[in-house]
Every structure is written in structure tokens, then in C-alpha cells.
């Protein structure tokens, strides 16, 4: 849910290089020094000025949503779902953590995931919409680059985490009740690949399929599908009027909600919010 303001950040490369100490006025650090800077914990690193972007507040919102998801998963390991997943008093369950408002921060993981999808739709759309409004020819290379990089950015951490996970089973001889490790490491690699090759298929329903090696990663294929939907829509509607684009996106969003594809509905809601934000910023600047 791995993240998503990269389109916004590309405009700040020069400022970021200065913050990292790579400005032209200073000597270029050696590769070993660069690695040390990356690996050095933040609490022992010297404070660096941070340039706020117009969407910096979304980082905080995603942090809160991520924490709520973490708490929800932790609680699910320690409590029966019927006791905490429903409202206070449902089926004669009266746990304090199911009280209104309180339950949002304890079992609100499902809602937080929807928030992630809306944010993704917003940040993926904002820069292309800005270019569309400016009638800039940069829109097409930006979208082409974004489509190419999106899958790599999403699935590279996915591969690193899951491969490290099953490698640890065999290196340290861990015995799990579930999932059951394969007899050999090579067999584990084959089993992982067979599942992964199906899991990354963008034409299947990711919500109904779980990845054995890490269940919560079901959101990654959703992110990829939603990203492609956003990019294709922005390209298809780049030459129409803003009113026609909003009407088309609203109609498609309602259609997705009608057929049960709530995750695509969330992405399109993010796109519409980004359109409103870009339009409002442009109007306010006049």
C-alpha cells in the first residue's frame, strides 16, 4: 500500500538533491558515504529542512491509516472476529472497543484501506490533471513513464518481503503451522513462483485471492489495477472538457459501485477529488 506521491515529487528533484547533500556546490560523496547516509537511523542523523509540498498532509493521513490497519491486524490475532468486528451490542457482544468512534481506531482497518485507495487515486491523478489543465504536451511522456514504473514500484518490495520471508524458514529451520514450508528451498521457490505468477495477473479479482506468503499484500494488485484505470482514464479524457471528464468519471464510479468493485470506486473518487483540488487551486491563483 506500497505509497504514491511520486508524480508530485518529480518537480522537486533539484531541491531534494540539495537536501541530501548532493548540491553542485559541495563535493560529490563517495558511494560508500551515500550508502551510510541511507542506512543511518533518523534519530542520529542531523536535522534537515523539509520542503512542504501542497500534498504533504496526505503523508500524515496515510500514516494514521497505516497505524489503524496495523492495530486491526494485531487485534484480529487476539480476539474472535464476532466479538470485535461488529458494532456495540450486535449479537449480545458488548466489548468496549466496539463502541461508536472508539472502534474506528481499533477495528477500522477496512475503512483505512479504502482511505488508502482514495489517496492513491488522488496523488496519481493530480500532476496529470495539472498538465491537462495547462494543455501541456508533457502529459503523454509523464503518463507513459508512470505506467512503466508503477508495476516495478509496487511489486519490487512485494518480492523482497515474501522471498525474505520464506527464505528465513529454510535458513533458520523454522516450523510453521501455516503456511506449511515446502520440503526443500528449491521447492519453496517453485511454489512461490507458481502463486506469484498468478497473483500479479491484472485481469483477475485480487480481493478474492490471498497470497499465501503474506495475506495483507492483497492490496498490491488492487493498487496496480486502480493505477492503470486512473492512467487510462486520464489519457482517454485528456482532450475533452473538464465538465465532460467529471461527468464521465462520476458515471463510471457509480457503475463500479453498482457491480461491487468498491476498490475502483475509491480510486475514481480520488481522481475526482484531485480534479476539484487542481481546479480550485487554479481558480484561487487568478
mmCIF file of C-alpha atoms in Angstrom:
data_model
loop_
_atom_site.group_PDB
_atom_site.id
_atom_site.type_symbol
_atom_site.label_atom_id
_atom_site.label_comp_id
_atom_site.label_asym_id
_atom_site.label_seq_id
_atom_site.Cartn_x
_atom_site.Cartn_y
_atom_site.Cartn_z
ATOM 1 C CA UNK A 1 0.000 0.000 0.000
ATOM 2 C CA UNK A 2 3.428 0.189 -1.042
ATOM 3 C CA UNK A 3 2.985 4.750 -1.449
ATOM 4 C CA UNK A 4 2.242 7.311 -4.110
ATOM 5 C CA UNK A 5 3.133 10.998 -4.392
ATOM 6 C CA UNK A 6 5.982 10.303 -6.793
ATOM 7 C CA UNK A 7 4.318 12.267 -9.578
ATOM 8 C CA UNK A 8 4.268 15.313 -7.342
ATOM 9 C CA UNK A 9 7.832 14.848 -6.179
ATOM 10 C CA UNK A 10 9.408 14.751 -9.608
ATOM 11 C CA UNK A 11 9.211 18.540 -9.739
ATOM 12 C CA UNK A 12 11.383 18.813 -6.660
ATOM 13 C CA UNK A 13 14.423 16.804 -7.741
ATOM 14 C CA UNK A 14 16.780 19.752 -7.534
ATOM 15 C CA UNK A 15 15.605 20.669 -4.035
ATOM 16 C CA UNK A 16 15.804 17.064 -2.885
ATOM 17 C CA UNK A 17 19.362 16.702 -4.160
ATOM 18 C CA UNK A 18 20.337 19.761 -2.140
ATOM 19 C CA UNK A 19 18.717 18.340 0.979
ATOM 20 C CA UNK A 20 20.631 15.093 0.523
ATOM 21 C CA UNK A 21 23.918 16.926 0.251
ATOM 22 C CA UNK A 22 24.378 16.370 -3.474
ATOM 23 C CA UNK A 23 24.298 20.035 -4.480
ATOM 24 C CA UNK A 24 26.790 21.115 -7.076
ATOM 25 C CA UNK A 25 28.486 23.488 -4.616
ATOM 26 C CA UNK A 26 29.717 20.576 -2.487
ATOM 27 C CA UNK A 27 31.967 17.633 -3.370
ATOM 28 C CA UNK A 28 30.149 14.565 -4.646
ATOM 29 C CA UNK A 29 30.094 11.946 -1.852
ATOM 30 C CA UNK A 30 31.545 8.518 -2.497
ATOM 31 C CA UNK A 31 29.221 5.511 -2.990
ATOM 32 C CA UNK A 32 30.111 4.203 0.482
ATOM 33 C CA UNK A 33 29.160 7.528 2.086
ATOM 34 C CA UNK A 34 25.881 7.546 0.215
ATOM 35 C CA UNK A 35 25.063 4.066 1.496
ATOM 36 C CA UNK A 36 25.929 5.108 5.056
ATOM 37 C CA UNK A 37 23.653 8.141 4.790
ATOM 38 C CA UNK A 38 20.796 5.945 3.636
ATOM 39 C CA UNK A 39 21.331 3.338 6.377
ATOM 40 C CA UNK A 40 21.937 5.786 9.205
ATOM 41 C CA UNK A 41 18.902 5.920 11.560
ATOM 42 C CA UNK A 42 16.969 9.165 11.505
ATOM 43 C CA UNK A 43 17.339 9.766 15.255
ATOM 44 C CA UNK A 44 21.145 10.087 14.980
ATOM 45 C CA UNK A 45 21.113 11.997 11.701
ATOM 46 C CA UNK A 46 21.402 15.792 11.652
ATOM 47 C CA UNK A 47 18.055 17.503 11.077
ATOM 48 C CA UNK A 48 17.455 18.570 7.520
ATOM 49 C CA UNK A 49 14.990 21.210 6.340
ATOM 50 C CA UNK A 50 11.988 19.664 4.654
ATOM 51 C CA UNK A 51 10.235 21.437 1.824
ATOM 52 C CA UNK A 52 6.495 21.066 2.225
ATOM 53 C CA UNK A 53 4.520 20.178 -0.863
ATOM 54 C CA UNK A 54 0.906 21.041 -1.470
ATOM 55 C CA UNK A 55 0.040 17.386 -0.739
ATOM 56 C CA UNK A 56 2.310 16.874 2.286
ATOM 57 C CA UNK A 57 -0.717 16.499 4.549
ATOM 58 C CA UNK A 58 -1.515 13.230 2.786
ATOM 59 C CA UNK A 59 1.646 11.689 4.255
ATOM 60 C CA UNK A 60 0.214 12.229 7.725
ATOM 61 C CA UNK A 61 -3.181 10.886 6.718
ATOM 62 C CA UNK A 62 -1.603 7.758 5.282
ATOM 63 C CA UNK A 63 0.427 7.334 8.448
ATOM 64 C CA UNK A 64 -2.729 7.380 10.572
ATOM 65 C CA UNK A 65 -4.461 4.935 8.213
ATOM 66 C CA UNK A 66 -1.441 2.609 8.271
ATOM 67 C CA UNK A 67 -1.424 2.618 12.078
ATOM 68 C CA UNK A 68 -5.145 1.778 12.173
ATOM 69 C CA UNK A 69 -4.567 -1.140 9.785
ATOM 70 C CA UNK A 70 -1.728 -2.393 11.990
ATOM 71 C CA UNK A 71 -3.893 -2.238 15.124
ATOM 72 C CA UNK A 72 -6.760 -4.019 13.356
ATOM 73 C CA UNK A 73 -4.493 -6.880 12.283
ATOM 74 C CA UNK A 74 -2.986 -7.156 15.761
ATOM 75 C CA UNK A 75 -6.402 -7.291 17.409
ATOM 76 C CA UNK A 76 -7.594 -9.917 14.936
ATOM 77 C CA UNK A 77 -4.895 -12.297 16.195
ATOM 78 C CA UNK A 78 -6.077 -11.977 19.788
ATOM 79 C CA UNK A 79 -9.859 -11.730 19.577
ATOM 80 C CA UNK A 80 -12.632 -13.623 17.877
ATOM 81 C CA UNK A 81 -13.890 -11.695 14.867
ATOM 82 C CA UNK A 82 -17.519 -11.851 16.026
ATOM 83 C CA UNK A 83 -16.567 -10.061 19.238
ATOM 84 C CA UNK A 84 -14.810 -7.033 17.771
ATOM 85 C CA UNK A 85 -15.643 -6.658 14.075
ATOM 86 C CA UNK A 86 -19.242 -5.586 14.645
ATOM 87 C CA UNK A 87 -20.918 -2.728 16.457
ATOM 88 C CA UNK A 88 -21.569 -2.489 20.178
ATOM 89 C CA UNK A 89 -24.437 -4.784 21.209
ATOM 90 C CA UNK A 90 -24.505 -6.825 17.999
ATOM 91 C CA UNK A 91 -25.254 -10.490 18.799
ATOM 92 C CA UNK A 92 -25.044 -9.665 22.509
ATOM 93 C CA UNK A 93 -21.384 -8.617 22.337
ATOM 94 C CA UNK A 94 -20.663 -5.544 24.446
ATOM 95 C CA UNK A 95 -16.900 -5.067 24.245
ATOM 96 C CA UNK A 96 -15.783 -1.505 24.971
ATOM 97 C CA UNK A 97 -13.622 -1.405 21.841
ATOM 98 C CA UNK A 98 -16.761 -1.792 19.704
ATOM 99 C CA UNK A 99 -18.279 1.462 20.954
ATOM 100 C CA UNK A 100 -19.017 4.104 18.303
ATOM 101 C CA UNK A 101 -15.984 6.174 17.285
ATOM 102 C CA UNK A 102 -13.712 4.082 19.540
ATOM 103 C CA UNK A 103 -13.963 1.118 17.170
ATOM 104 C CA UNK A 104 -12.614 3.219 14.297
ATOM 105 C CA UNK A 105 -9.172 3.198 15.901
ATOM 106 C CA UNK A 106 -9.295 -0.477 16.923
ATOM 107 C CA UNK A 107 -11.084 -2.332 14.155
ATOM 108 C CA UNK A 108 -11.212 0.353 11.469
ATOM 109 C CA UNK A 109 -8.704 -1.375 9.237
ATOM 110 C CA UNK A 110 -11.228 -1.989 6.467
ATOM 111 C CA UNK A 111 -12.150 1.689 6.284
ATOM 112 C CA UNK A 112 -8.478 2.664 6.423
ATOM 113 C CA UNK A 113 -7.736 0.501 3.374
ATOM 114 C CA UNK A 114 -10.467 2.339 1.469
ATOM 115 C CA UNK A 115 -8.808 5.605 2.507
ATOM 116 C CA UNK A 116 -5.539 4.321 1.033
ATOM 117 C CA UNK A 117 -7.217 3.691 -2.313
ATOM 118 C CA UNK A 118 -8.790 7.156 -2.386
ATOM 119 C CA UNK A 119 -5.428 8.754 -1.585
ATOM 120 C CA UNK A 120 -3.761 6.712 -4.324
ATOM 121 C CA UNK A 121 -6.306 7.878 -6.865
ATOM 122 C CA UNK A 122 -5.717 11.464 -5.747
ATOM 123 C CA UNK A 123 -1.922 11.551 -5.864
ATOM 124 C CA UNK A 124 -1.673 9.578 -9.098
ATOM 125 C CA UNK A 125 -4.065 11.982 -10.811
ATOM 126 C CA UNK A 126 -3.007 15.362 -9.536
ATOM 127 C CA UNK A 127 0.016 16.077 -11.698
ATOM 128 C CA UNK A 128 -1.510 14.694 -14.924
ATOM 129 C CA UNK A 129 -4.636 16.767 -14.273
ATOM 130 C CA UNK A 130 -2.470 19.843 -13.782
ATOM 131 C CA UNK A 131 -0.830 19.168 -17.149
ATOM 132 C CA UNK A 132 -4.224 18.559 -18.773
ATOM 133 C CA UNK A 133 -5.497 21.872 -17.465
ATOM 134 C CA UNK A 134 -2.376 23.628 -18.762
ATOM 135 C CA UNK A 135 -2.741 21.848 -22.136
ATOM 136 C CA UNK A 136 0.854 20.733 -21.796
ATOM 137 C CA UNK A 137 2.405 18.206 -24.163
ATOM 138 C CA UNK A 138 4.337 16.817 -21.182
ATOM 139 C CA UNK A 139 1.227 14.853 -20.207
ATOM 140 C CA UNK A 140 1.942 11.939 -22.536
ATOM 141 C CA UNK A 141 5.558 11.233 -21.511
ATOM 142 C CA UNK A 142 4.521 11.630 -17.861
ATOM 143 C CA UNK A 143 1.760 9.027 -18.221
ATOM 144 C CA UNK A 144 3.989 6.686 -20.233
ATOM 145 C CA UNK A 145 6.709 6.867 -17.585
ATOM 146 C CA UNK A 146 4.210 6.410 -14.757
ATOM 147 C CA UNK A 147 2.696 3.272 -16.306
ATOM 148 C CA UNK A 148 6.135 1.773 -16.855
ATOM 149 C CA UNK A 149 7.359 2.486 -13.320
ATOM 150 C CA UNK A 150 4.187 1.707 -11.398
ATOM 151 C CA UNK A 151 4.409 -2.067 -11.505
ATOM 152 C CA UNK A 152 8.076 -2.027 -10.525
ATOM 153 C CA UNK A 153 7.471 0.325 -7.598
ATOM 154 C CA UNK A 154 4.623 -1.819 -6.294
ATOM 155 C CA UNK A 155 5.955 -5.331 -6.830
ATOM 156 C CA UNK A 156 9.664 -4.917 -6.095
ATOM 157 C CA UNK A 157 9.079 -4.501 -2.306
ATOM 158 C CA UNK A 158 6.447 -7.252 -2.552
ATOM 159 C CA UNK A 159 9.031 -9.680 -3.946
ATOM 160 C CA UNK A 160 11.690 -8.632 -1.435
ATOM 161 C CA UNK A 161 9.409 -9.166 1.577
ATOM 162 C CA UNK A 162 7.911 -12.501 0.560
ATOM 163 C CA UNK A 163 11.173 -14.033 -0.670
ATOM 164 C CA UNK A 164 12.902 -12.982 2.565
ATOM 165 C CA UNK A 165 10.003 -14.492 4.481
ATOM 166 C CA UNK A 166 10.195 -17.996 3.044
ATOM 167 C CA UNK A 167 13.996 -17.903 2.863
ATOM 168 C CA UNK A 168 14.091 -17.408 6.641
ATOM 169 C CA UNK A 169 12.038 -20.583 7.105
ATOM 170 C CA UNK A 170 14.696 -22.705 5.450
ATOM 171 C CA UNK A 171 17.802 -20.853 6.652
ATOM 172 C CA UNK A 172 16.755 -20.966 10.313
ATOM 173 C CA UNK A 173 14.768 -24.207 10.164
ATOM 174 C CA UNK A 174 11.509 -22.596 11.257
ATOM 175 C CA UNK A 175 8.462 -24.838 11.546
ATOM 176 C CA UNK A 176 5.122 -23.159 10.934
ATOM 177 C CA UNK A 177 1.616 -24.483 11.391
ATOM 178 C CA UNK A 178 0.553 -22.429 8.405
ATOM 179 C CA UNK A 179 1.627 -21.974 5.747
ATOM 180 C CA UNK A 180 3.476 -25.262 5.706
ATOM 181 C CA UNK A 181 7.012 -24.857 4.283
ATOM 182 C CA UNK A 182 7.985 -26.989 1.311
ATOM 183 C CA UNK A 183 10.477 -29.835 1.980
ATOM 184 C CA UNK A 184 13.267 -28.037 0.095
ATOM 185 C CA UNK A 185 14.216 -24.445 -0.626
ATOM 186 C CA UNK A 186 14.059 -25.071 -4.370
ATOM 187 C CA UNK A 187 10.568 -26.482 -3.952
ATOM 188 C CA UNK A 188 9.632 -23.360 -1.986
ATOM 189 C CA UNK A 189 10.902 -21.137 -4.793
ATOM 190 C CA UNK A 190 8.837 -23.078 -7.321
ATOM 191 C CA UNK A 191 5.715 -22.897 -5.138
ATOM 192 C CA UNK A 192 6.244 -19.153 -4.616
ATOM 193 C CA UNK A 193 6.689 -18.526 -8.332
ATOM 194 C CA UNK A 194 3.600 -20.538 -9.271
ATOM 195 C CA UNK A 195 1.496 -18.463 -6.908
ATOM 196 C CA UNK A 196 3.177 -15.144 -7.666
ATOM 197 C CA UNK A 197 2.794 -15.517 -11.445
ATOM 198 C CA UNK A 198 -0.969 -15.854 -10.987
ATOM 199 C CA UNK A 199 -1.183 -13.207 -8.286
ATOM 200 C CA UNK A 200 0.264 -10.435 -10.474
ATOM 201 C CA UNK A 201 -2.234 -11.071 -13.266
ATOM 202 C CA UNK A 202 -4.004 -7.691 -13.583
ATOM 203 C CA UNK A 203 -7.105 -9.270 -15.135
ATOM 204 C CA UNK A 204 -8.170 -11.291 -12.099
ATOM 205 C CA UNK A 205 -10.065 -10.230 -8.989
ATOM 206 C CA UNK A 206 -7.386 -9.598 -6.327
ATOM 207 C CA UNK A 207 -9.885 -9.140 -3.497
ATOM 208 C CA UNK A 208 -10.958 -12.790 -3.647
ATOM 209 C CA UNK A 209 -7.419 -14.197 -3.814
ATOM 210 C CA UNK A 210 -4.881 -14.320 -0.987
ATOM 211 C CA UNK A 211 -1.136 -14.603 -1.342
ATOM 212 C CA UNK A 212 -0.047 -17.477 0.884
ATOM 213 C CA UNK A 213 3.218 -15.893 1.960
ATOM 214 C CA UNK A 214 1.676 -12.637 3.195
ATOM 215 C CA UNK A 215 -2.094 -12.176 3.296
ATOM 216 C CA UNK A 216 -2.184 -8.365 3.739
ATOM 217 C CA UNK A 217 -0.405 -7.914 0.399
ATOM 218 C CA UNK A 218 -3.707 -8.484 -1.407
ATOM 219 C CA UNK A 219 -3.899 -4.699 -1.726
ATOM 220 C CA UNK A 220 -0.880 -4.515 -4.053
ATOM 221 C CA UNK A 221 -2.655 -5.933 -7.144
ATOM 222 C CA UNK A 222 -5.593 -3.646 -6.324
ATOM 223 C CA UNK A 223 -3.229 -0.677 -6.299
ATOM 224 C CA UNK A 224 -1.859 -1.732 -9.673
ATOM 225 C CA UNK A 225 -5.296 -2.206 -11.219
ATOM 226 C CA UNK A 226 -6.501 1.112 -9.831
ATOM 227 C CA UNK A 227 -3.387 2.878 -11.095
ATOM 228 C CA UNK A 228 -3.852 1.560 -14.628
ATOM 229 C CA UNK A 229 -7.522 2.558 -14.520
ATOM 230 C CA UNK A 230 -6.590 6.105 -13.489
ATOM 231 C CA UNK A 231 -3.873 6.462 -16.132
ATOM 232 C CA UNK A 232 -6.060 5.109 -18.944
ATOM 233 C CA UNK A 233 -8.953 7.382 -17.990
ATOM 234 C CA UNK A 234 -6.716 10.439 -17.830
ATOM 235 C CA UNK A 235 -5.330 9.620 -21.259
ATOM 236 C CA UNK A 236 -8.749 8.892 -22.769
ATOM 237 C CA UNK A 237 -10.322 12.054 -21.329
ATOM 238 C CA UNK A 238 -7.363 14.388 -21.778
ATOM 239 C CA UNK A 239 -8.889 16.136 -24.816
ATOM 240 C CA UNK A 240 -12.426 16.633 -23.521
ATOM 241 C CA UNK A 241 -13.768 19.497 -21.437
ATOM 242 C CA UNK A 242 -13.480 19.405 -17.658
ATOM 243 C CA UNK A 243 -17.246 19.075 -17.295
ATOM 244 C CA UNK A 244 -17.349 16.063 -19.619
ATOM 245 C CA UNK A 245 -14.429 14.477 -17.751
ATOM 246 C CA UNK A 246 -16.120 14.898 -14.372
ATOM 247 C CA UNK A 247 -19.436 13.528 -15.657
ATOM 248 C CA UNK A 248 -17.723 10.512 -17.240
ATOM 249 C CA UNK A 249 -15.719 9.735 -14.089
ATOM 250 C CA UNK A 250 -18.772 10.112 -11.851
ATOM 251 C CA UNK A 251 -20.788 7.778 -14.058
ATOM 252 C CA UNK A 252 -18.030 5.193 -14.161
ATOM 253 C CA UNK A 253 -17.509 5.433 -10.398
ATOM 254 C CA UNK A 254 -21.200 4.773 -9.768
ATOM 255 C CA UNK A 255 -21.088 1.851 -12.186
ATOM 256 C CA UNK A 256 -18.164 0.275 -10.310
ATOM 257 C CA UNK A 257 -20.004 0.741 -7.027
ATOM 258 C CA UNK A 258 -23.121 -0.852 -8.521
ATOM 259 C CA UNK A 259 -21.277 -4.001 -9.643
ATOM 260 C CA UNK A 260 -19.377 -4.318 -6.365
ATOM 261 C CA UNK A 261 -15.934 -3.088 -7.429
ATOM 262 C CA UNK A 262 -15.682 -0.747 -4.455
ATOM 263 C CA UNK A 263 -11.906 -0.508 -4.744
ATOM 264 C CA UNK A 264 -12.114 1.013 -8.253
ATOM 265 C CA UNK A 265 -14.844 3.321 -6.970
ATOM 266 C CA UNK A 266 -12.383 4.579 -4.345
ATOM 267 C CA UNK A 267 -9.699 5.254 -6.951
ATOM 268 C CA UNK A 268 -12.110 7.267 -9.072
ATOM 269 C CA UNK A 269 -13.230 9.225 -6.017
ATOM 270 C CA UNK A 270 -9.589 10.142 -5.510
ATOM 271 C CA UNK A 271 -9.335 11.226 -9.147
ATOM 272 C CA UNK A 272 -12.413 13.428 -8.782
ATOM 273 C CA UNK A 273 -11.056 14.991 -5.594
ATOM 274 C CA UNK A 274 -7.788 15.721 -7.395
ATOM 275 C CA UNK A 275 -9.727 17.378 -10.210
ATOM 276 C CA UNK A 276 -11.529 19.574 -7.701
ATOM 277 C CA UNK A 277 -8.245 20.408 -5.991
ATOM 278 C CA UNK A 278 -6.493 21.372 -9.234
ATOM 279 C CA UNK A 279 -9.481 23.420 -10.383
ATOM 280 C CA UNK A 280 -9.737 25.155 -7.007
ATOM 281 C CA UNK A 281 -6.015 25.932 -6.865
ATOM 282 C CA UNK A 282 -6.076 27.373 -10.364
ATOM 283 C CA UNK A 283 -9.155 29.462 -9.635
ATOM 284 C CA UNK A 284 -7.700 30.779 -6.374
ATOM 285 C CA UNK A 285 -4.473 31.756 -8.131
ATOM 286 C CA UNK A 286 -6.233 34.074 -10.554
#
